[in-house]
Amino acid sequence: MKILVPVKRVVDYNVKVRVKVDGTGVETAGVKMSMNPFDEIAVEEAVRLKEKGVATEIVAVSMGITACQETIRTALAMGADRGILVETDVELQPLAVAKLLKALVDKEAPGLVIMGKQAIDDDMNATGQMLAALLGWPQGTFASKLTIDGTTASVTREVDGGLETVALALPAVVTADLRLNEPRYASLPNIMKARKKSIETIKPADLGVDPAPRLTLVSVAEPAKRKAGVRVASVAELVAKLRTEAKVI
Amino acid sequence: MTALVLLEFDAAGIKQPSRSAVAAAAKLGEVHALVAGEGVAAAAAAAAKLPGVTKVLVADAPALAHALAEPMASLLVALAPAYSHLFAAATAVGKNVLPRVAALLDVQPVSDIAGVVDADQFVRPIYAGNALATVKSADAKKVITVRAASFDPVAAEGGSAAIENVAVAVADAGSRFVGAELSKSERPELTAARVVISGGRGMQAGENFRLLEPIADKLGAAVGASRAAVDAGFVPNDYQVGQTGKIVAPELYVAVGISGAIQHLAGMKDSKVIVAINKDEEAPIFQVADYGLVADLFTALPELAAELGKG
Ligand SMILES: Cc1cc2nc3c(=O)[nH]c(=O)nc-3n(C[C@H](O)[C@H](O)[C@H](O)COP(=O)(O)OP(=O)(O)OC[C@H]3O[C@@H](n4cnc5c(N)ncnc54)[C@H](O)[C@@H]3O)c2cc1C
Ligand SMILES: Nc1ncnc2c1ncn2[C@@H]1O[C@H](COP(=O)(O)O)[C@@H](O)[C@H]1O
């Protein structure tokens, strides 16, 4: 079974992003970029399925500017077999990404797509569900456990009340939550090997998709800042302040 | 312009996040509500009492019993032509179902909104809440999930909407519910609680979360956790507060043994009053805390329980 893993290049999770003074976006110049952490988990899961003999080939896909190649290289160093870059300068929103992925799935015919549940830049949490819809495939979102048994995927999902398990007829889309696994660090030899793996570059037009965004950014504002309050010296002082000053207990 | 809001419910009635979604939808005009599931007569009656809801659509079918995304999405798509906006709370169910609906309608969804500007423009947090984006949708129909913590819920009672049954023919879409393992708790739900007390990696072990219990009892609080505490197996996943967990905005949030990473702050920094208990006086959580106590939690928590007992 072939597995397709979409990987997004995002501002590193350790960076505290700043809103541009003119309110047109956030400052990304000179900021450290990395693979979306949930996508690392997705790649790891695919690699483990290959190590178990369930998967035969892993294709990593990233969409966006040329630099997204780096993100694909990271996936290749973790164990993906080859990469596809869908190159465009257009800002891609989940609907466009889902359409582009659908076109790639039609070409590549994977048995499973594993992706992140959420990109930590746009915080949309939408693309996997949308891809599943466009393909008419079942979806297993927010996965904390995945087992493949013949033609069925069993997915344990993190839901508001705890955990839920669903059985999906393959092919299916699975989105990774934090507890699915702990992604490996790529070893130096594997990073070297990844340089020899192929990355194919195509354009949205080659896939017959119009990637134009449907949402326009009107403005970006800084959220209200919280001020650090006071230090209390004891538990008794804390409780007294909560009772008489804050009046919340 | 009429909005349809997908409701979630349990034996106690319509869930609070869904009532917040109704409040968000009501800013635009008329609101209809959808109750979908199996054996949902009581929930439909509860929905009819929500102030601001003028009609309740009821879809009662075995295929809808577990709110699986595939049948729920085909139901919503079938109902969509009559509505300008489709709403749900940004809960596990809403986040699972609505993007699927949006794709089937060729719409770019607007996820996790924290504000309604007008029928086309919405405010949503991005980058773990470090920025608030105002976005304008060019789609004819809007598909929206609502950050419940940002909208005061409508009351549970007061309205009297008409109830209408809708017939559903849901095709098999390849998914099957196998089972659920839900956390049992007598406490209020995290996203609905007036007070939340959360433990982090500093708690050191799952059994130490018991130290939070007497305090939570006295304050009527829900218990939450940081990702690190969940990853370490101290508490179940549904305790996680943060960018990629639950978003809470209670009157009082008490963070115990939590450093205050951006991803955690994203889930609680809109709380009215924040208390931090941490032994490291440099911990970033103190930068957002109204009241900071530099102390070892293992001495502070028993003291806090005792002090509240004096009340
Ligand atoms: C993609 C992604 C998503 C994430 N999503 C979330 C999320 O939704 N929610 C979330 O919380 N995190 C999330 N994180 C993780 C986040 O970055 C932090 O790693 C996490 O919040 C740290 O948890 P913590 O504060 O409990 O642990 P630590 O950072 O280890 O802090 C423990 C604190 O406990 C204090 N402490 C230790 N012992 C004691 C004691 N005896 N008494 C008092 N204080 C003590 C220490 O001083 C320290 O400040 C995410 C990370 C990534 C990459
Ligand atoms: N530009 C992109 N390139 C590759 N994968 C993407 C891209 N955008 C989104 N994805 C995938 O979709 C997931 C969810 O993203 P989102 O719906 O934007 O939160 C991510 O974790 C990725 O797996």
XYZ file of C-alpha atoms and ligand atoms in Angstrom:
636
model
C 0.000 0.000 0.000
C 1.212 3.452 -0.902
C 0.799 6.234 1.680
C 0.615 9.921 0.825
C 1.714 12.364 3.526
C 1.111 16.106 3.044
C 3.641 18.201 4.946
C 3.359 21.942 5.468
C 6.163 24.436 5.978
C 5.207 26.668 8.893
C 6.752 29.121 11.336
C 8.537 27.012 13.961
C 6.417 26.320 17.038
C 9.001 27.947 19.301
C 8.726 31.319 17.573
C 6.447 33.884 19.143
C 5.087 35.564 16.042
C 4.572 39.317 15.923
C 1.879 41.192 14.109
C 3.234 43.629 11.510
C 2.814 47.230 12.578
C 0.682 48.034 9.541
C -1.743 45.244 10.430
C -1.374 43.408 7.110
C -0.119 40.140 8.512
C 2.475 38.627 10.788
C 6.227 39.079 10.574
C 7.697 36.049 8.793
C 10.898 37.547 7.382
C 13.952 35.951 8.957
C 11.809 33.725 11.145
C 12.722 30.070 11.649
C 10.552 27.728 9.566
C 9.945 24.025 10.206
C 7.685 21.177 9.278
C 4.290 21.522 10.953
C 4.666 19.405 14.140
C 1.509 17.393 13.444
C 2.900 16.526 10.005
C 6.070 15.154 11.602
C 3.783 12.839 13.548
C 2.017 11.882 10.315
C 5.324 11.111 8.578
C 6.473 9.066 11.573
C 3.280 7.018 11.498
C 3.704 6.318 7.798
C 7.325 5.288 8.310
C 6.317 2.921 11.109
C 3.690 1.357 8.849
C 6.381 0.820 6.250
C 8.704 -0.688 8.844
C 5.903 -3.077 9.796
C 5.506 -4.095 6.176
C 2.046 -2.575 5.881
C 3.126 0.270 3.600
C 5.297 -0.166 0.541
C 5.975 3.432 -0.451
C 5.649 6.831 1.225
C 5.179 9.950 -0.868
C 5.617 13.298 0.901
C 3.834 16.278 -0.632
C 4.270 19.933 0.177
C 2.576 22.883 -1.431
C 3.704 26.463 -1.593
C 6.881 28.356 -2.424
C 10.129 26.728 -3.590
C 11.447 26.606 -0.008
C 8.847 23.945 0.803
C 11.422 21.580 -0.714
C 13.227 21.761 2.639
C 10.147 20.434 4.355
C 9.964 17.588 1.861
C 13.683 16.863 2.478
C 12.943 16.567 6.177
C 10.229 14.024 5.438
C 12.590 12.131 3.126
C 15.237 12.087 5.857
C 12.680 10.639 8.267
C 11.983 7.796 5.829
C 9.641 8.951 3.072
C 10.643 7.545 -0.319
C 10.037 10.435 -2.673
C 8.569 13.895 -2.733
C 6.236 16.069 -4.735
C 6.329 19.837 -4.550
C 3.268 21.664 -5.797
C 4.900 24.987 -6.409
C 3.036 28.272 -6.258
C 3.369 31.734 -4.801
C -0.372 31.924 -4.253
C -1.445 31.782 -0.623
C -2.994 28.342 -0.284
C -6.048 27.829 1.874
C -7.395 24.419 2.949
C -9.948 24.168 0.112
C -7.230 24.713 -2.480
C -4.832 22.342 -0.716
C -7.567 19.709 -0.544
C -8.327 20.090 -4.264
C -4.655 19.842 -5.187
C -4.256 16.800 -2.954
C -7.309 15.190 -4.513
C -5.788 15.607 -7.955
C -2.548 14.038 -6.703
C -4.436 11.170 -5.088
C -6.196 10.533 -8.387
C -2.752 10.242 -10.039
C -0.889 8.369 -7.311
C -3.701 6.124 -6.037
C -2.483 5.725 -2.441
C -4.385 3.429 -0.079
C -4.086 5.892 2.772
C -3.419 9.590 3.325
C -2.018 10.532 6.734
C -1.738 14.229 7.538
C -1.625 16.640 10.456
C -4.852 17.507 12.238
C -3.971 21.177 12.232
C -1.398 23.541 10.791
C -0.029 25.626 13.651
C 0.077 28.801 11.560
C -3.488 29.126 10.255
C -4.939 26.837 12.964
C -7.657 25.787 10.501
C -7.966 22.091 11.321
C -9.816 21.511 8.067
C -7.721 20.162 5.197
C -7.887 16.434 6.011
C -11.645 16.480 6.441
C -11.982 18.409 3.175
C -9.764 16.022 1.233
C -11.761 13.053 2.524
C -14.957 14.786 1.395
C -13.663 15.514 -2.097
C -12.488 11.924 -2.499
C -15.664 10.467 -1.006
C -13.434 8.590 1.463
C -14.070 8.027 5.166
C -12.045 10.104 7.612
C -10.393 9.351 10.942
C -9.492 12.697 12.449
C -7.462 13.517 15.615
C -5.968 10.025 15.671
C -4.064 8.802 18.702
C -3.850 5.207 17.471
C -3.951 3.656 14.017
C -3.977 0.008 13.064
C -4.371 -1.369 9.576
C -5.931 -4.768 9.158
C -6.318 -5.825 5.557
C -8.780 -3.411 4.031
C -9.800 -1.677 7.264
C -8.169 1.068 9.296
C -9.022 1.193 12.963
C -8.579 4.731 14.286
C -8.751 5.787 17.915
C -9.679 9.452 18.016
C -9.159 12.109 20.679
C -12.620 13.598 21.239
C -13.974 16.059 23.807
C -15.096 13.384 26.247
C -12.119 11.039 25.893
C -11.428 8.521 23.134
C -13.533 7.069 20.351
C -12.688 4.279 17.926
C -13.938 4.084 14.361
C -13.366 1.501 11.640
C -12.769 2.897 8.171
C -12.911 1.041 4.883
C -9.709 1.816 2.990
C -8.795 3.995 1.218
C -9.191 6.643 3.915
C -7.805 9.895 5.283
C -6.359 9.942 8.793
C -5.294 13.107 10.638
C -2.715 12.857 13.409
C -3.124 14.149 16.946
C -0.269 14.690 19.407
C -0.388 11.283 21.064
C -0.212 9.180 17.885
C 3.550 8.716 18.270
C 6.796 10.521 19.032
C 8.482 11.455 15.771
C 12.098 10.394 15.326
C 14.984 12.706 14.630
C 16.503 12.071 11.245
C 19.976 10.559 11.565
C 22.892 12.085 9.680
C 23.228 9.122 7.294
C 19.521 9.364 6.555
C 19.791 13.090 5.926
C 22.581 12.324 3.445
C 20.521 9.590 1.793
C 17.534 11.917 1.539
C 19.543 14.214 -0.725
C 19.522 11.514 -3.386
C 15.802 10.902 -3.232
C 13.745 12.552 -5.947
C 11.448 15.520 -5.626
C 9.128 16.159 -8.533
C 7.913 19.722 -8.987
C 4.552 20.521 -10.526
C 2.248 23.538 -10.726
C -1.388 23.809 -9.674
C -2.315 24.287 -13.336
C -0.755 20.893 -14.147
C -3.295 19.427 -11.760
C -6.132 21.454 -13.243
C -6.807 23.285 -9.993
C -7.446 26.983 -9.468
C -5.824 27.651 -6.095
C -7.195 31.190 -5.629
C -8.042 31.910 -1.985
C -11.661 32.348 -0.959
C -10.880 34.176 2.248
C -9.246 37.561 2.060
C -7.342 38.929 4.972
C -8.906 42.241 5.909
C -6.570 42.983 8.794
C -4.493 41.388 11.497
C -4.453 42.728 15.010
C -2.543 42.008 18.148
C -4.760 40.399 20.787
C -5.323 42.334 24.006
C -2.177 41.995 26.089
C -2.457 40.661 29.602
C -0.428 42.465 32.163
C 1.469 40.535 34.777
C -0.360 41.085 38.046
C 0.986 40.865 41.548
C 3.002 38.294 43.426
C 1.424 37.040 46.595
C 3.584 35.910 49.473
C 1.400 33.150 50.840
C -1.591 30.951 50.166
C -3.553 32.925 52.768
C -2.863 36.181 50.911
C -3.852 34.537 47.612
C -7.191 33.370 48.966
C -7.865 36.733 50.607
C -7.186 38.549 47.310
C -9.375 36.146 45.326
C -12.187 36.731 47.806
C -12.065 40.463 48.375
C -10.204 41.963 45.412
C -10.954 39.730 42.410
C -14.215 38.489 43.951
C -14.087 35.258 41.969
C -14.486 32.860 44.889
C -30.630 35.311 5.613
C -31.057 32.333 7.902
C -28.380 30.344 9.703
C -28.510 26.669 10.605
C -26.670 25.641 13.758
C -25.683 22.025 14.351
C -26.310 21.308 18.034
C -24.624 18.858 20.381
C -26.486 17.500 23.343
C -26.423 14.978 26.131
C -28.887 13.778 28.723
C -28.667 17.168 30.459
C -29.731 19.112 27.372
C -28.031 21.238 24.729
C -24.312 21.578 25.401
C -22.960 24.945 26.319
C -20.550 25.277 23.344
C -23.524 24.768 21.021
C -25.422 27.469 22.877
C -22.466 29.758 22.233
C -22.653 28.849 18.553
C -26.339 29.854 18.577
C -25.321 33.179 20.141
C -22.775 33.767 17.368
C -25.283 32.875 14.636
C -27.960 35.088 16.187
C -25.765 38.130 15.506
C -26.636 37.741 11.820
C -30.360 37.108 11.787
C -32.757 34.212 12.013
C -31.472 30.962 13.505
C -32.644 27.417 12.916
C -31.135 24.534 14.835
C -30.386 20.973 13.796
C -30.653 18.066 16.206
C -29.319 14.884 14.627
C -28.909 11.480 16.184
C -30.881 8.445 17.214
C -33.731 8.781 19.698
C -33.368 12.537 19.992
C -36.873 13.642 20.954
C -35.751 15.002 24.316
C -32.863 16.910 22.752
C -35.210 18.353 20.134
C -37.523 19.571 22.890
C -34.559 21.142 24.677
C -33.424 22.802 21.460
C -36.878 24.298 20.936
C -36.463 26.177 24.219
C -33.269 27.978 23.192
C -33.909 31.714 22.971
C -33.332 32.998 19.447
C -34.012 29.692 17.702
C -37.144 29.862 15.553
C -37.161 26.363 14.104
C -35.640 23.042 15.117
C -34.931 20.474 12.431
C -34.829 16.936 13.762
C -33.055 14.118 11.963
C -33.567 10.870 13.812
C -31.865 7.835 12.325
C -29.603 4.989 13.451
C -26.935 6.117 10.962
C -26.633 9.410 12.863
C -26.284 7.819 16.291
C -22.594 8.574 16.829
C -22.277 11.832 14.932
C -19.847 10.272 12.458
C -18.598 12.852 9.995
C -19.681 11.091 6.825
C -23.449 10.759 7.492
C -23.589 14.070 9.405
C -21.976 15.874 6.471
C -24.348 14.400 3.913
C -27.277 15.443 6.098
C -26.012 19.014 6.391
C -25.292 19.222 2.679
C -28.877 18.136 1.974
C -30.218 20.878 4.256
C -27.762 23.572 3.137
C -29.657 25.054 0.157
C -32.113 26.801 2.498
C -29.391 28.542 4.516
C -26.864 31.314 4.034
C -24.698 30.206 6.973
C -23.983 26.849 8.587
C -22.610 26.972 12.107
C -21.328 24.547 14.738
C -19.242 24.907 17.843
C -15.513 24.292 17.327
C -15.694 21.081 19.342
C -14.378 17.659 18.352
C -17.685 17.061 16.534
C -17.896 20.484 14.867
C -14.275 20.389 13.732
C -14.766 16.905 12.333
C -18.002 17.518 10.463
C -18.089 21.108 9.195
C -14.954 21.144 7.027
C -16.303 18.019 5.330
C -19.567 19.838 4.664
C -17.683 22.865 3.352
C -15.662 20.856 0.851
C -18.812 19.161 -0.457
C -20.314 22.632 -0.981
C -17.105 23.984 -2.547
C -16.728 26.446 0.312
C -13.636 27.446 2.269
C -14.701 27.076 5.908
C -13.998 29.738 8.496
C -12.708 27.827 11.498
C -12.889 28.725 15.156
C -14.250 32.265 14.927
C -13.923 34.566 17.934
C -15.959 37.416 16.482
C -18.677 38.212 13.942
C -18.183 41.487 12.039
C -20.971 41.054 9.505
C -22.444 38.351 7.271
C -19.149 37.951 5.358
C -16.463 38.967 7.842
C -15.264 37.120 10.880
C -12.462 37.382 13.385
C -10.376 34.306 14.061
C -7.225 33.691 16.067
C -4.179 32.426 14.158
C -0.677 31.422 15.286
C -1.826 30.069 18.647
C -3.825 33.212 19.319
C -0.821 35.494 18.896
C -2.697 37.316 16.162
C -6.342 37.996 15.433
C -7.208 37.926 11.755
C -10.296 39.521 10.297
C -11.189 37.541 7.182
C -13.776 38.124 4.498
C -15.338 35.145 2.796
C -16.059 35.313 -0.920
C -18.163 32.159 -0.838
C -21.928 32.478 -1.334
C -22.522 30.217 1.636
C -20.491 30.339 4.850
C -19.470 27.314 6.853
C -18.293 28.329 10.284
C -17.114 26.806 13.547
C -17.348 28.936 16.662
C -14.851 29.301 19.490
C -17.327 28.855 22.325
C -15.197 30.687 24.890
C -15.569 33.892 22.851
C -19.384 34.061 22.865
C -21.661 34.105 25.895
C -24.027 31.151 25.435
C -27.744 31.738 25.002
C -29.795 30.535 27.960
C -31.051 26.967 28.022
C -34.658 28.091 28.409
C -36.922 30.870 27.244
C -37.670 30.183 23.596
C -40.406 28.176 21.917
C -39.420 27.102 18.433
C -41.353 24.921 16.045
C -40.059 21.383 15.621
C -39.910 19.835 12.160
C -38.768 16.333 11.273
C -36.506 15.928 8.283
C -36.176 12.657 6.425
C -32.643 11.474 5.864
C -31.298 8.982 3.429
C -27.692 8.582 4.393
C -25.571 6.389 2.173
C -22.919 4.129 3.691
C -19.686 6.087 3.512
C -17.253 3.491 4.766
C -17.036 4.441 8.430
C -18.331 2.533 11.427
C -18.439 3.441 15.101
C -16.614 0.809 17.151
C -16.639 2.146 20.686
C -15.804 4.977 23.036
C -13.829 5.283 26.206
C -15.139 8.402 27.852
C -13.736 9.971 31.006
C -16.227 9.856 33.830
C -16.409 12.873 36.060
C -18.875 14.496 38.404
C -17.211 17.816 37.681
C -18.424 20.469 35.250
C -17.146 20.225 31.687
C -13.899 22.069 31.086
C -15.361 24.358 28.456
C -18.402 25.211 30.581
C -16.875 25.550 34.057
C -16.798 28.835 35.973
C -13.488 27.804 37.544
C -10.744 25.629 36.060
C -7.740 24.281 37.917
C -5.054 22.718 35.716
C -1.945 20.729 36.513
C 1.224 20.478 34.456
C 4.375 18.435 34.332
C 5.224 19.858 37.759
C 2.566 17.548 39.227
C 5.077 14.739 38.636
C 2.558 11.867 38.594
C -1.056 11.113 37.861
C -1.859 10.311 41.466
C -0.751 13.799 42.519
C -3.689 15.216 40.564
C -5.615 14.097 43.657
C -4.156 17.164 45.372
C -6.311 19.267 43.046
C -9.510 17.431 43.966
C -10.410 19.057 47.310
C -9.736 22.473 45.799
C -11.825 21.711 42.727
C -14.590 20.435 45.025
C -14.643 23.663 47.030
C -14.572 25.886 43.951
C -16.905 23.805 41.784
C -14.055 23.664 39.312
C -13.249 21.522 36.304
C -9.781 19.964 36.232
C -7.541 20.526 33.218
C -3.936 19.905 32.272
C -1.069 20.935 30.033
C -0.009 18.834 27.082
C 3.046 17.665 28.997
C 0.845 16.243 31.766
C -1.315 14.435 29.208
C 1.664 13.143 27.213
C 3.172 11.818 30.457
C -0.037 9.878 31.062
C -0.965 11.706 34.293
C -4.473 12.426 32.986
C -6.553 11.569 29.868
C -6.321 13.521 26.608
C -9.609 15.339 27.122
C -8.010 17.325 29.973
C -5.654 19.174 27.624
C -6.045 22.936 27.523
C -4.313 24.843 24.746
C -3.871 25.708 21.091
C -4.511 22.142 20.048
C -6.624 21.082 23.023
C -9.576 22.813 24.639
C -10.032 26.565 24.729
C -11.353 27.829 28.054
C -12.182 31.271 29.398
C -13.485 30.768 32.934
C -13.888 33.408 35.630
C -10.921 31.871 37.410
C -8.094 29.750 35.976
C -5.534 28.256 38.328
C -2.347 26.927 36.681
C -0.344 24.625 38.901
C 3.123 23.431 37.889
C 2.633 24.740 34.349
C 5.420 26.777 32.744
C 3.206 28.809 30.413
C 4.257 27.827 26.881
C 2.584 29.791 24.057
C 0.556 26.719 23.156
C -0.851 26.453 26.656
C -1.550 30.183 26.960
C -3.485 29.979 23.689
C -6.087 27.908 25.473
C -6.585 29.950 28.644
C -5.351 33.509 28.329
C -8.857 34.907 27.909
C -9.767 33.748 31.428
C -10.995 36.591 33.613
C -8.604 35.976 36.498
C -5.483 33.828 36.249
C -3.612 32.394 39.205
C -0.242 30.697 38.784
C 1.476 28.472 41.305
C 4.987 27.592 40.245
C 8.261 27.124 42.068
C 10.249 28.850 39.340
C 9.835 32.596 39.715
C 10.982 33.054 36.097
C 8.237 30.822 34.677
C 6.510 32.623 31.742
C 3.082 31.818 33.194
C 3.680 34.637 35.694
C 3.667 37.140 32.810
C -0.036 36.522 32.298
C -1.068 35.742 35.874
C -3.075 38.239 37.900
C -1.904 36.535 41.069
C 1.370 34.649 41.146
C 2.518 32.449 43.978
C 6.104 31.251 43.861
C 5.903 28.059 45.855
C 6.327 24.324 45.791
C 2.958 22.959 44.743
C 3.255 20.047 47.108
C 3.047 22.418 50.070
C 0.870 25.093 48.441
C -1.966 22.797 47.318
C -2.757 21.271 50.760
C -2.545 24.763 52.231
C -4.908 26.094 49.579
C -7.404 23.311 50.257
C -7.271 24.091 53.982
C -7.567 27.855 53.487
C -10.602 27.477 51.209
C -12.112 25.207 53.834
C -12.068 28.095 56.293
C -14.408 30.015 53.911
C 2.182 21.265 17.982
C 2.178 21.523 19.441
C 0.964 21.664 20.069
C 0.907 21.878 21.451
N -0.299 22.032 22.039
C -0.358 22.254 23.366
C -1.610 22.443 24.037
O -2.679 22.418 23.414
N -1.594 22.630 25.369
C -0.445 22.653 26.110
O -0.491 22.817 27.324
N 0.753 22.496 25.491
C 0.814 22.283 24.158
N 2.040 22.092 23.580
C 3.226 21.896 24.432
C 3.857 23.169 24.951
O 4.762 23.670 24.002
C 4.616 22.858 26.259
O 5.580 21.854 26.009
C 3.718 22.379 27.397
O 2.627 23.270 27.559
C 4.518 22.303 28.693
O 3.745 21.756 29.736
P 4.080 22.112 31.254
O 4.034 23.576 31.449
O 3.193 21.270 32.094
O 5.548 21.510 31.417
P 6.931 22.254 31.641
O 7.177 23.258 30.589
O 7.924 21.179 31.858
O 6.716 23.055 32.989
C 6.566 22.451 34.245
C 6.532 23.591 35.260
O 6.278 23.060 36.540
C 7.048 23.783 37.489
N 7.241 22.904 38.632
C 7.946 21.744 38.691
N 7.891 21.208 39.905
C 7.142 22.052 40.669
C 6.739 22.044 42.032
N 7.076 21.051 42.860
N 6.002 23.066 42.472
C 5.656 24.089 41.656
N 6.012 24.143 40.351
C 6.742 23.131 39.868
C 8.324 24.118 36.759
O 8.933 25.251 37.345
C 7.823 24.394 35.346
O 7.530 25.763 35.153
C 2.108 21.932 22.199
C 3.331 21.805 21.548
C 3.369 21.609 20.182
C 4.687 21.476 19.516
N 0.473 23.942 1.964
C 0.377 22.683 2.427
N 1.225 21.730 1.980
C 1.133 20.468 2.437
N 0.248 20.058 3.343
C -0.615 20.966 3.831
C -0.605 22.313 3.399
N -1.578 22.977 4.059
C -2.171 22.067 4.874
N -1.586 20.864 4.729
C -1.939 19.612 5.460
O -3.191 19.790 6.102
C -3.067 19.659 7.508
C -4.076 20.521 8.229
O -3.899 21.884 7.925
P -4.998 22.994 8.238
O -6.302 22.448 7.768
O -4.552 24.196 7.458
O -4.964 23.222 9.717
C -1.608 19.973 7.783
O -1.180 19.382 8.996
C -0.935 19.345 6.556
O -0.820 17.937 6.705
